[in-house]
């Protein structure tokens, strides 16, 4: 069978680019060599046109060496490609993919993903709209750039806990072992600082056989501790050639810095990221692993609050859920439970007193139903708390703002309002399941998703891709440039139909003025930050 990569065709027409500063953009062209595209940088002022069949823009990051490959084609097609080892190490040898001889794949009609397969970022289009941004489809390739016996992989987990961490660890190890016959995998203990400050442990399929049944991470984790030079020195000294990094947006920014230093040193090391956040606020991807589990567990707390509230006179149940900047857990748990009367999230402002305020709404619901359940995300109402408590800003080791406890503050405010001002007896129960939610094992849905993410990362690293993160885009596993998932956070769009569905489900007021809606629309219409403008926060890990 001919190599799939040898059949690669990039059907993007060569395009001209206006000269810009060397730190802004450059022009590169693709040459079909060794059956994979190889990037050659040229000056934007060069008189010679790109000789290859396609042209791509090389978007520069904050590091002068940081690059993203942009391939443009007909009908507005744009492929935001991920780096490959051959971009800076020409003429690397390739090897047949051992999956072809794997009994598990003997029943599969098509072993490998077509080299030209891409996945659109936007799935809903009109007949005359451009094809838009695409990402490279994940999956096994016919040729790999590592021999199985030569692979020395490592796995590290950074930031906070999340359901599914152990499942991802397990499936990376089992994927390397069972699909590619790799038997050298190290676990880096204690997050990024574990590269240079902690011992490593040898990981085998046998040693991780049951870890998916436990919450947390067997490798332990930490925030911060990122020192690019020390980490890459350690990778080089240990002879590691595949690095799998599991963590949130801060962690992925750190992974991007590690990749850039590895590329600068011209090391044959593939760096793959698996995005993790319980808040589901990572850009581009459909959802993050652990989110389904978090929503399911959150419903248990909401159900308990509902039982408590309806069992007493004027009962109020307040449930605080995770959601530092994005209210996805609170929104989806509210929609799923159907027992919530009011959901408060960071993206939607609310006010307490006066006509149309929260207190007035609570009083109305108590008179109508005799009880009420309120769900509040941890990042909601922080401006109100800061104003009332004159708090100072503080940050954790990852640079995340330390938030004041909105659940306790809101509960006390409700008590004070009804007992001292309204002279009305209420029975308020406050439930904070925050760390219970993130510390449990992942459910069935997340376990499957974790398996797909881990295997996609393994396939990508073996195929020589590097400097990428894996994720589900429109239901397909893809390889996404680091900058794309770290440039911004996903947030609940309060002018979108999903938030309207919640408002109609709970029958709560929006608490928004016309000015608030106008400002939300302006934020949505603002052009997104380009990848080259993203600041790499080396000490952040979420």
Coordinates of C-alpha atoms in Angstrom, one line a residue:
X1 CA 0.0 0.0 0.0
X2 CA 1.3 3.4 -0.9
X3 CA 1.9 5.8 1.9
X4 CA -1.1 7.9 2.7
X5 CA 1.2 10.9 3.2
X6 CA 2.7 10.4 -0.2
X7 CA -0.7 11.0 -1.7
X8 CA -0.9 14.3 0.2
X9 CA -2.3 17.1 -1.8
X10 CA -2.7 20.6 -0.5
X11 CA -5.3 22.3 -2.7
X12 CA -4.7 25.8 -1.5
X13 CA -3.9 28.4 -4.1
X14 CA -0.8 30.6 -3.6
X15 CA -1.7 34.0 -2.3
X16 CA 0.2 37.2 -2.0
X17 CA 0.8 38.9 1.3
X18 CA 1.6 42.5 2.1
X19 CA 5.0 43.0 3.6
X20 CA 4.9 43.4 7.3
X21 CA 7.4 43.8 10.1
X22 CA 9.6 40.7 10.7
X23 CA 8.0 40.2 14.1
X24 CA 4.5 40.3 12.6
X25 CA 4.1 37.9 9.7
X26 CA 6.2 35.9 7.3
X27 CA 5.4 33.9 4.2
X28 CA 6.2 30.2 4.1
X29 CA 5.6 27.6 1.4
X30 CA 5.0 23.8 1.6
X31 CA 7.2 21.4 -0.3
X32 CA 6.1 17.8 -0.7
X33 CA 9.1 16.0 0.6
X34 CA 9.4 12.8 2.5
X35 CA 5.7 12.4 2.0
X36 CA 4.8 15.2 4.4
X37 CA 4.6 19.0 4.0
X38 CA 7.9 20.7 5.1
X39 CA 7.8 24.4 5.9
X40 CA 10.4 26.8 4.5
X41 CA 10.4 30.3 5.8
X42 CA 11.1 33.1 3.3
X43 CA 11.3 36.9 3.6
X44 CA 8.0 38.7 3.0
X45 CA 9.9 41.0 0.6
X46 CA 11.4 38.2 -1.4
X47 CA 11.0 38.8 -5.2
X48 CA 10.5 35.1 -5.9
X49 CA 7.0 33.8 -5.5
X50 CA 6.5 30.7 -3.3
X51 CA 7.4 27.7 -5.5
X52 CA 5.2 25.2 -3.7
X53 CA 1.6 24.2 -4.6
X54 CA 0.3 26.2 -1.6
X55 CA 1.1 29.2 0.5
X56 CA 0.6 29.6 4.2
X57 CA 0.9 32.5 6.6
X58 CA 3.3 32.0 9.5
X59 CA 1.7 33.9 12.4
X60 CA 4.3 35.0 14.9
X61 CA 3.7 34.7 18.6
X62 CA 5.2 36.7 21.5
X63 CA 8.3 34.6 21.1
X64 CA 10.1 35.7 17.9
X65 CA 10.3 32.0 17.0
X66 CA 6.7 31.2 17.8
X67 CA 4.8 30.2 14.7
X68 CA 1.4 28.9 13.6
X69 CA 0.8 27.4 10.1
X70 CA -2.1 28.9 8.3
X71 CA -3.0 27.2 5.0
X72 CA -5.5 29.1 2.8
X73 CA -7.6 27.5 0.0
X74 CA -10.5 28.2 -2.3
X75 CA -13.9 29.4 -1.2
X76 CA -12.5 31.0 2.0
X77 CA -11.0 27.7 3.3
X78 CA -8.5 28.3 6.1
X79 CA -6.6 25.4 7.9
X80 CA -5.0 26.4 11.2
X81 CA -2.5 23.6 11.1
X82 CA -0.3 22.4 14.0
X83 CA 3.5 22.1 13.9
X84 CA 5.3 19.0 12.8
X85 CA 8.8 17.7 13.7
X86 CA 9.8 18.0 10.1
X87 CA 9.2 21.8 10.2
X88 CA 12.5 22.2 11.9
X89 CA 14.1 18.7 11.5
X90 CA 14.3 18.0 7.8
X91 CA 14.6 14.4 6.4
X92 CA 13.5 12.6 9.5
X93 CA 13.1 8.8 8.8
X94 CA 9.6 7.4 8.9
X95 CA 8.4 3.9 9.9
X96 CA 5.3 1.9 9.1
X97 CA 2.5 2.4 11.6
X98 CA 2.4 -0.8 13.8
X99 CA -1.4 -0.4 14.1
X100 CA -1.7 -2.0 10.7
X101 CA -0.5 -5.3 12.2
X102 CA -2.5 -4.9 15.4
X103 CA -5.2 -7.6 15.8
X104 CA -7.5 -5.0 17.4
X105 CA -7.6 -3.1 14.1
X106 CA -8.0 -6.2 11.9
X107 CA -11.7 -5.6 11.5
X108 CA -11.4 -1.9 10.6
X109 CA -12.0 -1.2 7.0
X110 CA -9.8 2.0 7.0
X111 CA -6.9 1.9 9.3
X112 CA -5.8 5.5 8.9
X113 CA -7.1 9.0 8.8
X114 CA -6.7 10.6 5.4
X115 CA -3.9 13.2 5.5
X116 CA -6.2 15.8 3.9
X117 CA -9.0 15.4 6.4
X118 CA -9.9 18.6 8.3
X119 CA -12.7 19.5 10.6
X120 CA -14.6 22.9 10.3
X121 CA -14.7 25.1 13.4
X122 CA -18.2 26.3 12.4
X123 CA -20.7 23.6 11.4
X124 CA -23.7 25.8 10.6
X125 CA -23.2 27.8 7.4
X126 CA -25.2 29.4 4.6
X127 CA -24.9 28.4 1.0
X128 CA -22.9 31.4 0.0
X129 CA -20.8 31.7 3.2
X130 CA -17.0 30.9 3.0
X131 CA -15.8 27.5 4.2
X132 CA -14.1 29.2 7.2
X133 CA -11.6 27.9 9.7
X134 CA -10.7 24.2 9.9
X135 CA -8.5 22.1 12.1
X136 CA -6.5 19.0 11.3
X137 CA -8.5 15.8 12.0
X138 CA -6.9 13.6 14.7
X139 CA -6.2 9.9 14.2
X140 CA -3.5 7.4 13.2
X141 CA -1.4 8.0 10.1
X142 CA 0.2 5.4 7.8
X143 CA 3.8 6.6 8.7
X144 CA 5.1 7.3 12.1
X145 CA 8.2 9.2 13.2
X146 CA 9.2 7.1 16.2
X147 CA 10.2 3.5 16.4
X148 CA 8.3 1.8 19.3
X149 CA 11.5 0.7 21.1
X150 CA 12.9 4.3 21.0
X151 CA 9.9 6.0 22.5
X152 CA 10.5 7.4 26.0
X153 CA 7.3 9.2 27.0
X154 CA 6.3 11.2 30.0
X155 CA 2.9 12.4 31.4
X156 CA 2.3 15.3 33.8
X157 CA -0.9 16.7 35.3
X158 CA -1.1 20.4 36.4
X159 CA -3.6 22.7 38.0
X160 CA -6.7 21.8 39.9
X161 CA -8.4 18.4 40.1
X162 CA -11.0 17.3 37.6
X163 CA -13.0 14.1 37.1
X164 CA -11.3 11.9 34.5
X165 CA -7.6 12.8 35.1
X166 CA -6.8 9.2 36.0
X167 CA -8.7 7.9 33.0
X168 CA -6.7 10.1 30.6
X169 CA -3.4 9.0 32.3
X170 CA -4.5 5.3 32.0
X171 CA -5.5 5.6 28.3
X172 CA -2.3 7.4 27.2
X173 CA -0.3 4.5 28.7
X174 CA -2.5 1.8 27.4
X175 CA -2.7 3.5 24.0
X176 CA 1.1 3.7 23.7
X177 CA 1.5 0.1 24.9
X178 CA -1.4 -1.7 23.2
X179 CA -1.4 0.2 19.9
X180 CA 2.3 1.1 19.4
X181 CA 4.2 -1.4 21.6
X182 CA 5.8 1.3 23.6
X183 CA 7.0 0.2 27.1
X184 CA 8.8 3.3 28.5
X185 CA 6.4 5.8 30.0
X186 CA 7.3 8.0 33.0
X187 CA 4.9 9.8 35.3
X188 CA 6.1 13.3 36.4
X189 CA 4.9 13.9 40.0
X190 CA 3.7 17.2 41.3
X191 CA 2.9 19.2 38.2
X192 CA 5.5 21.3 36.2
X193 CA 7.9 21.6 39.1
X194 CA 8.0 17.8 39.3
X195 CA 10.3 17.9 36.2
X196 CA 13.1 19.3 38.2
X197 CA 12.1 18.9 41.9
X198 CA 10.4 15.5 42.3
X199 CA 11.0 11.9 41.4
X200 CA 9.4 10.2 38.5
X201 CA 7.5 6.9 38.5
X202 CA 7.5 4.2 35.9
X203 CA 4.0 3.6 34.5
X204 CA 2.8 0.4 32.9
X205 CA -0.7 -0.9 31.9
X206 CA -0.6 -3.1 34.9
X207 CA 0.2 -0.3 37.3
X208 CA -2.6 1.9 36.1
X209 CA -5.2 -0.8 35.5
X210 CA -7.8 0.4 38.0
X211 CA -6.9 4.1 38.4
X212 CA -9.9 5.3 36.4
X213 CA -12.1 4.2 39.3
X214 CA -10.5 6.8 41.6
X215 CA -10.9 10.5 41.7
X216 CA -7.9 12.9 41.6
X217 CA -4.6 12.1 39.9
X218 CA -2.1 9.4 40.8
X219 CA 0.7 11.7 39.7
X220 CA -0.4 14.5 42.1
X221 CA -0.6 18.0 40.8
X222 CA 0.3 21.6 41.6
X223 CA -0.2 25.1 40.3
X224 CA 2.6 27.3 39.0
X225 CA 6.2 26.0 39.2
X226 CA 6.8 26.5 35.5
X227 CA 10.4 27.1 34.6
X228 CA 10.8 26.5 30.9
X229 CA 14.6 26.1 30.8
X230 CA 14.7 23.7 33.8
X231 CA 11.9 21.6 32.4
X232 CA 13.4 21.3 28.9
X233 CA 16.9 20.6 30.4
X234 CA 15.3 17.7 32.4
X235 CA 13.5 16.4 29.3
X236 CA 16.7 16.4 27.4
X237 CA 18.8 14.9 30.2
X238 CA 16.3 12.0 30.6
X239 CA 16.1 11.3 26.9
X240 CA 12.3 11.9 26.8
X241 CA 10.9 12.3 23.3
X242 CA 7.2 12.5 23.9
X243 CA 5.6 14.8 26.5
X244 CA 1.9 14.6 27.3
X245 CA 0.7 17.6 29.4
X246 CA -2.8 17.5 31.0
X247 CA -4.1 20.8 32.3
X248 CA -6.2 24.0 31.7
X249 CA -5.4 27.1 29.7
X250 CA -2.5 28.2 31.9
X251 CA -1.0 24.7 31.7
X252 CA -1.4 24.8 27.9
X253 CA 0.4 28.2 27.8
X254 CA 3.2 26.5 29.7
X255 CA 3.2 23.6 27.2
X256 CA 3.5 26.1 24.3
X257 CA 6.5 27.6 26.0
X258 CA 8.1 24.1 26.4
X259 CA 7.4 23.3 22.7
X260 CA 9.0 26.6 21.6
X261 CA 12.2 25.9 23.7
X262 CA 12.3 22.3 22.3
X263 CA 12.0 23.6 18.8
X264 CA 14.7 26.2 19.4
X265 CA 17.0 23.5 20.5
X266 CA 16.0 21.4 17.5
X267 CA 15.1 18.3 19.7
X268 CA 13.1 15.4 18.3
X269 CA 10.5 15.7 21.0
X270 CA 6.7 15.8 20.4
X271 CA 4.7 17.9 22.9
X272 CA 1.0 17.1 23.1
X273 CA -1.6 18.8 25.4
X274 CA -4.9 17.4 26.7
X275 CA -7.1 20.4 27.8
X276 CA -8.6 20.1 31.2
X277 CA -11.0 22.3 33.2
X278 CA -14.1 21.5 35.1
X279 CA -15.5 24.9 34.2
X280 CA -15.8 23.9 30.5
X281 CA -14.4 27.3 29.5
X282 CA -11.6 26.2 27.0
X283 CA -12.0 27.9 23.6
X284 CA -12.7 26.1 20.3
X285 CA -13.5 22.6 21.7
X286 CA -17.0 21.3 22.2
X287 CA -16.5 20.5 25.9
X288 CA -13.8 19.6 28.3
X289 CA -13.6 16.2 30.0
X290 CA -15.1 16.0 33.4
X291 CA -17.8 18.5 32.7
X292 CA -20.6 15.9 32.2
X293 CA -19.6 14.3 35.6
X294 CA -19.5 17.7 37.3
X295 CA -23.0 18.6 36.0
X296 CA -24.3 15.1 37.1
X297 CA -22.8 15.5 40.6
X298 CA -24.1 19.0 40.9
X299 CA -27.6 17.8 40.5
X300 CA -27.3 15.8 43.7
X301 CA -26.5 18.9 45.6
X302 CA -29.4 20.7 44.0
X303 CA -31.8 17.9 44.8
X304 CA -30.7 18.0 48.4
X305 CA -31.3 21.7 48.6
X306 CA -34.7 21.3 47.0
X307 CA -35.7 18.6 49.6
X308 CA -34.5 20.8 52.5
X309 CA -36.3 23.9 51.1
X310 CA -39.7 22.3 50.4
X311 CA -39.7 20.5 53.8
X312 CA -39.9 23.7 55.9
X313 CA -41.8 27.0 55.9
X314 CA -40.3 29.6 53.6
X315 CA -37.4 27.3 52.9
X316 CA -34.5 28.6 50.7
X317 CA -31.8 26.3 49.4
X318 CA -28.6 28.0 48.2
X319 CA -26.2 25.9 46.2
X320 CA -22.7 27.3 45.2
X321 CA -21.1 25.5 42.2
X322 CA -17.8 25.9 40.5
X323 CA -17.4 28.5 37.8
X324 CA -14.7 31.1 38.3
X325 CA -15.3 33.1 35.1
X326 CA -17.8 30.9 33.2
X327 CA -21.2 29.7 34.5
X328 CA -21.5 26.6 32.4
X329 CA -21.8 24.1 35.3
X330 CA -24.4 26.2 37.0
X331 CA -26.4 26.7 33.8
X332 CA -26.4 23.1 32.7
X333 CA -27.0 21.7 36.2
X334 CA -30.0 24.1 36.5
X335 CA -31.4 23.0 33.1
X336 CA -30.9 19.4 34.0
X337 CA -32.4 19.5 37.5
X338 CA -35.6 21.5 36.8
X339 CA -35.8 22.2 40.6
X340 CA -34.0 25.6 40.5
X341 CA -35.9 28.9 40.8
X342 CA -32.9 31.2 40.1
X343 CA -29.4 30.7 38.6
X344 CA -26.7 33.3 39.0
X345 CA -23.5 33.2 36.9
X346 CA -20.5 35.5 36.4
X347 CA -21.5 36.5 32.9
X348 CA -24.9 37.9 33.9
X349 CA -25.0 40.8 36.3
X350 CA -27.6 41.0 39.0
X351 CA -28.6 43.4 41.7
X352 CA -30.1 42.7 45.1
X353 CA -32.4 45.5 46.2
X354 CA -35.0 47.6 44.6
X355 CA -37.7 46.9 42.0
X356 CA -36.8 43.8 39.9
X357 CA -33.9 42.9 42.2
X358 CA -33.0 39.5 43.6
X359 CA -34.6 40.0 47.0
X360 CA -37.9 41.1 45.5
X361 CA -37.9 38.0 43.3
X362 CA -37.1 35.7 46.3
X363 CA -40.0 37.2 48.2
X364 CA -42.3 36.7 45.2
X365 CA -41.4 33.0 44.8
X366 CA -41.7 32.3 48.5
X367 CA -45.3 33.8 48.5
X368 CA -46.1 31.7 45.4
X369 CA -44.5 28.3 46.3
X370 CA -43.5 28.5 49.9
X371 CA -39.9 27.5 49.0
X372 CA -37.1 28.4 46.6
X373 CA -33.7 27.0 45.3
X374 CA -31.0 29.3 44.2
X375 CA -27.9 28.1 42.3
X376 CA -24.9 30.5 42.2
X377 CA -21.6 30.1 40.4
X378 CA -18.5 30.9 42.5
X379 CA -17.6 33.8 40.2
X380 CA -21.0 35.5 40.2
X381 CA -21.6 38.8 42.0
X382 CA -17.9 39.4 42.8
X383 CA -18.4 43.1 42.0
X384 CA -21.2 43.4 44.5
X385 CA -19.1 41.6 47.2
X386 CA -16.1 43.7 46.6
X387 CA -18.2 46.9 46.8
X388 CA -19.8 45.8 50.1
X389 CA -16.6 44.5 51.7
X390 CA -14.0 46.7 50.1
X391 CA -11.9 43.7 49.4
X392 CA -8.3 43.7 48.0
X393 CA -7.4 41.7 44.9
X394 CA -5.3 38.6 45.6
X395 CA -4.1 35.8 43.3
X396 CA -3.1 32.2 43.6
X397 CA 0.1 30.6 42.3
X398 CA -1.4 30.3 38.8
X399 CA -2.3 34.0 38.6
X400 CA -6.0 33.2 39.1
X401 CA -7.9 35.9 41.2
X402 CA -8.9 34.6 44.6
X403 CA -12.6 35.0 44.9
X404 CA -14.6 35.8 47.9
X405 CA -17.2 33.2 48.9
X406 CA -20.3 34.4 47.1
X407 CA -22.4 31.6 48.6
X408 CA -21.8 32.6 52.2
X409 CA -22.1 36.3 51.4
X410 CA -25.4 35.8 49.5
X411 CA -26.9 33.6 52.2
X412 CA -26.1 36.1 54.9
X413 CA -27.5 38.9 52.8
X414 CA -30.8 37.1 52.2
X415 CA -31.1 36.3 56.0
X416 CA -30.5 39.9 56.9
X417 CA -32.9 41.2 54.4
X418 CA -35.9 39.0 55.4
X419 CA -35.3 38.9 59.2
X420 CA -34.4 42.6 59.8
X421 CA -36.2 44.4 57.1
X422 CA -39.1 42.3 56.1
X423 CA -39.6 40.8 59.6
X424 CA -40.2 37.5 57.8
X425 CA -39.1 34.1 59.1
X426 CA -37.1 32.1 56.6
X427 CA -35.2 28.8 56.8
X428 CA -32.1 29.0 54.6
X429 CA -29.8 26.0 53.9
X430 CA -26.5 26.6 52.2
X431 CA -24.8 23.8 50.4
X432 CA -21.3 24.0 48.9
X433 CA -20.3 20.8 47.0
X434 CA -17.4 22.5 45.2
X435 CA -14.6 20.1 46.0
X436 CA -16.8 17.0 46.2
X437 CA -17.8 17.6 42.5
X438 CA -14.2 17.8 41.2
X439 CA -12.8 15.0 43.3
X440 CA -15.0 12.1 42.1
X441 CA -14.2 9.6 39.4
X442 CA -15.6 10.4 35.9
X443 CA -18.9 8.9 34.8
X444 CA -19.4 6.7 31.8
X445 CA -19.8 9.5 29.3
X446 CA -16.6 11.2 30.4
X447 CA -14.7 7.9 30.5
X448 CA -15.4 7.4 26.8
X449 CA -14.4 10.9 26.0
X450 CA -11.2 10.7 28.0
X451 CA -10.3 7.5 26.1
X452 CA -10.7 9.3 22.7
X453 CA -8.7 12.3 23.8
X454 CA -5.8 10.2 25.1
X455 CA -5.7 8.0 22.0
X456 CA -5.8 11.0 19.7
X457 CA -2.9 12.6 21.5
X458 CA -0.9 9.4 21.2
X459 CA -1.7 9.1 17.5
X460 CA -0.6 12.7 16.9
X461 CA 2.7 12.4 18.8
X462 CA 3.6 9.2 17.0
X463 CA 2.8 10.8 13.6
X464 CA 5.3 13.6 14.4
X465 CA 2.9 16.3 15.2
X466 CA 3.9 18.6 18.1
X467 CA 2.9 21.8 19.8
X468 CA -0.7 20.9 19.7
X469 CA -3.7 20.1 21.9
X470 CA -6.4 17.6 21.2
X471 CA -10.1 18.3 21.5
X472 CA -13.6 17.6 20.1
X473 CA -14.7 20.1 17.5
X474 CA -18.2 19.6 16.1
X475 CA -18.1 16.0 17.2
X476 CA -14.7 15.1 15.7
X477 CA -11.3 14.7 17.4
X478 CA -8.9 17.3 16.1
X479 CA -5.4 18.7 16.6
X480 CA -5.5 22.4 17.6
X481 CA -2.6 24.9 17.9
X482 CA -1.8 25.8 21.5
X483 CA -2.5 29.5 20.9
X484 CA -6.0 28.7 19.8
X485 CA -7.1 27.2 23.1
X486 CA -5.4 29.8 25.2
X487 CA -6.3 33.0 23.5
X488 CA -9.6 33.4 25.4
X489 CA -12.0 31.7 27.7
X490 CA -15.4 30.4 26.6
X491 CA -18.2 32.1 28.5
X492 CA -21.9 31.8 28.6
X493 CA -23.4 34.1 26.0
X494 CA -26.3 35.8 27.8
X495 CA -27.7 37.0 24.5
X496 CA -27.8 33.5 23.2
X497 CA -30.8 31.1 23.0
X498 CA -29.3 28.7 25.6
X499 CA -29.4 31.3 28.3
X500 CA -32.9 32.2 27.2
X501 CA -33.9 28.6 27.6
X502 CA -32.7 28.7 31.2
X503 CA -34.6 31.9 31.9
X504 CA -37.8 30.3 30.6
X505 CA -37.2 27.1 32.5
X506 CA -36.7 28.9 35.9
X507 CA -39.0 31.7 35.1
X508 CA -36.5 34.1 36.7
X509 CA -35.9 37.7 35.6
X510 CA -32.8 38.4 33.6
X511 CA -31.8 41.2 36.1
X512 CA -30.3 42.9 33.0
X513 CA -30.9 46.5 31.9
X514 CA -31.0 47.5 28.2
X515 CA -27.5 48.8 28.8
X516 CA -26.2 45.4 30.0
X517 CA -27.7 43.7 26.9
X518 CA -26.1 46.3 24.6
X519 CA -22.7 45.9 26.2
X520 CA -23.0 42.1 25.9
X521 CA -23.7 42.4 22.2
X522 CA -20.7 44.7 21.7
X523 CA -18.4 42.2 23.5
X524 CA -19.7 39.4 21.2
X525 CA -19.1 41.5 18.0
X526 CA -15.6 42.6 18.9
X527 CA -12.9 40.9 16.7
X528 CA -11.2 38.1 18.5
X529 CA -7.7 38.4 19.7
X530 CA -5.2 37.0 17.1
X531 CA -3.1 34.1 18.1
X532 CA 0.1 36.2 17.7
X533 CA -1.2 38.6 20.4
X534 CA -1.6 35.9 23.0
X535 CA 0.6 36.4 26.0
X536 CA 2.3 33.1 27.1
X537 CA 2.0 32.9 30.9
X538 CA 4.7 30.5 31.8
X539 CA 3.8 30.4 35.5
X540 CA 0.1 29.8 34.9
X541 CA -1.5 26.3 35.2
X542 CA -5.2 25.8 35.5

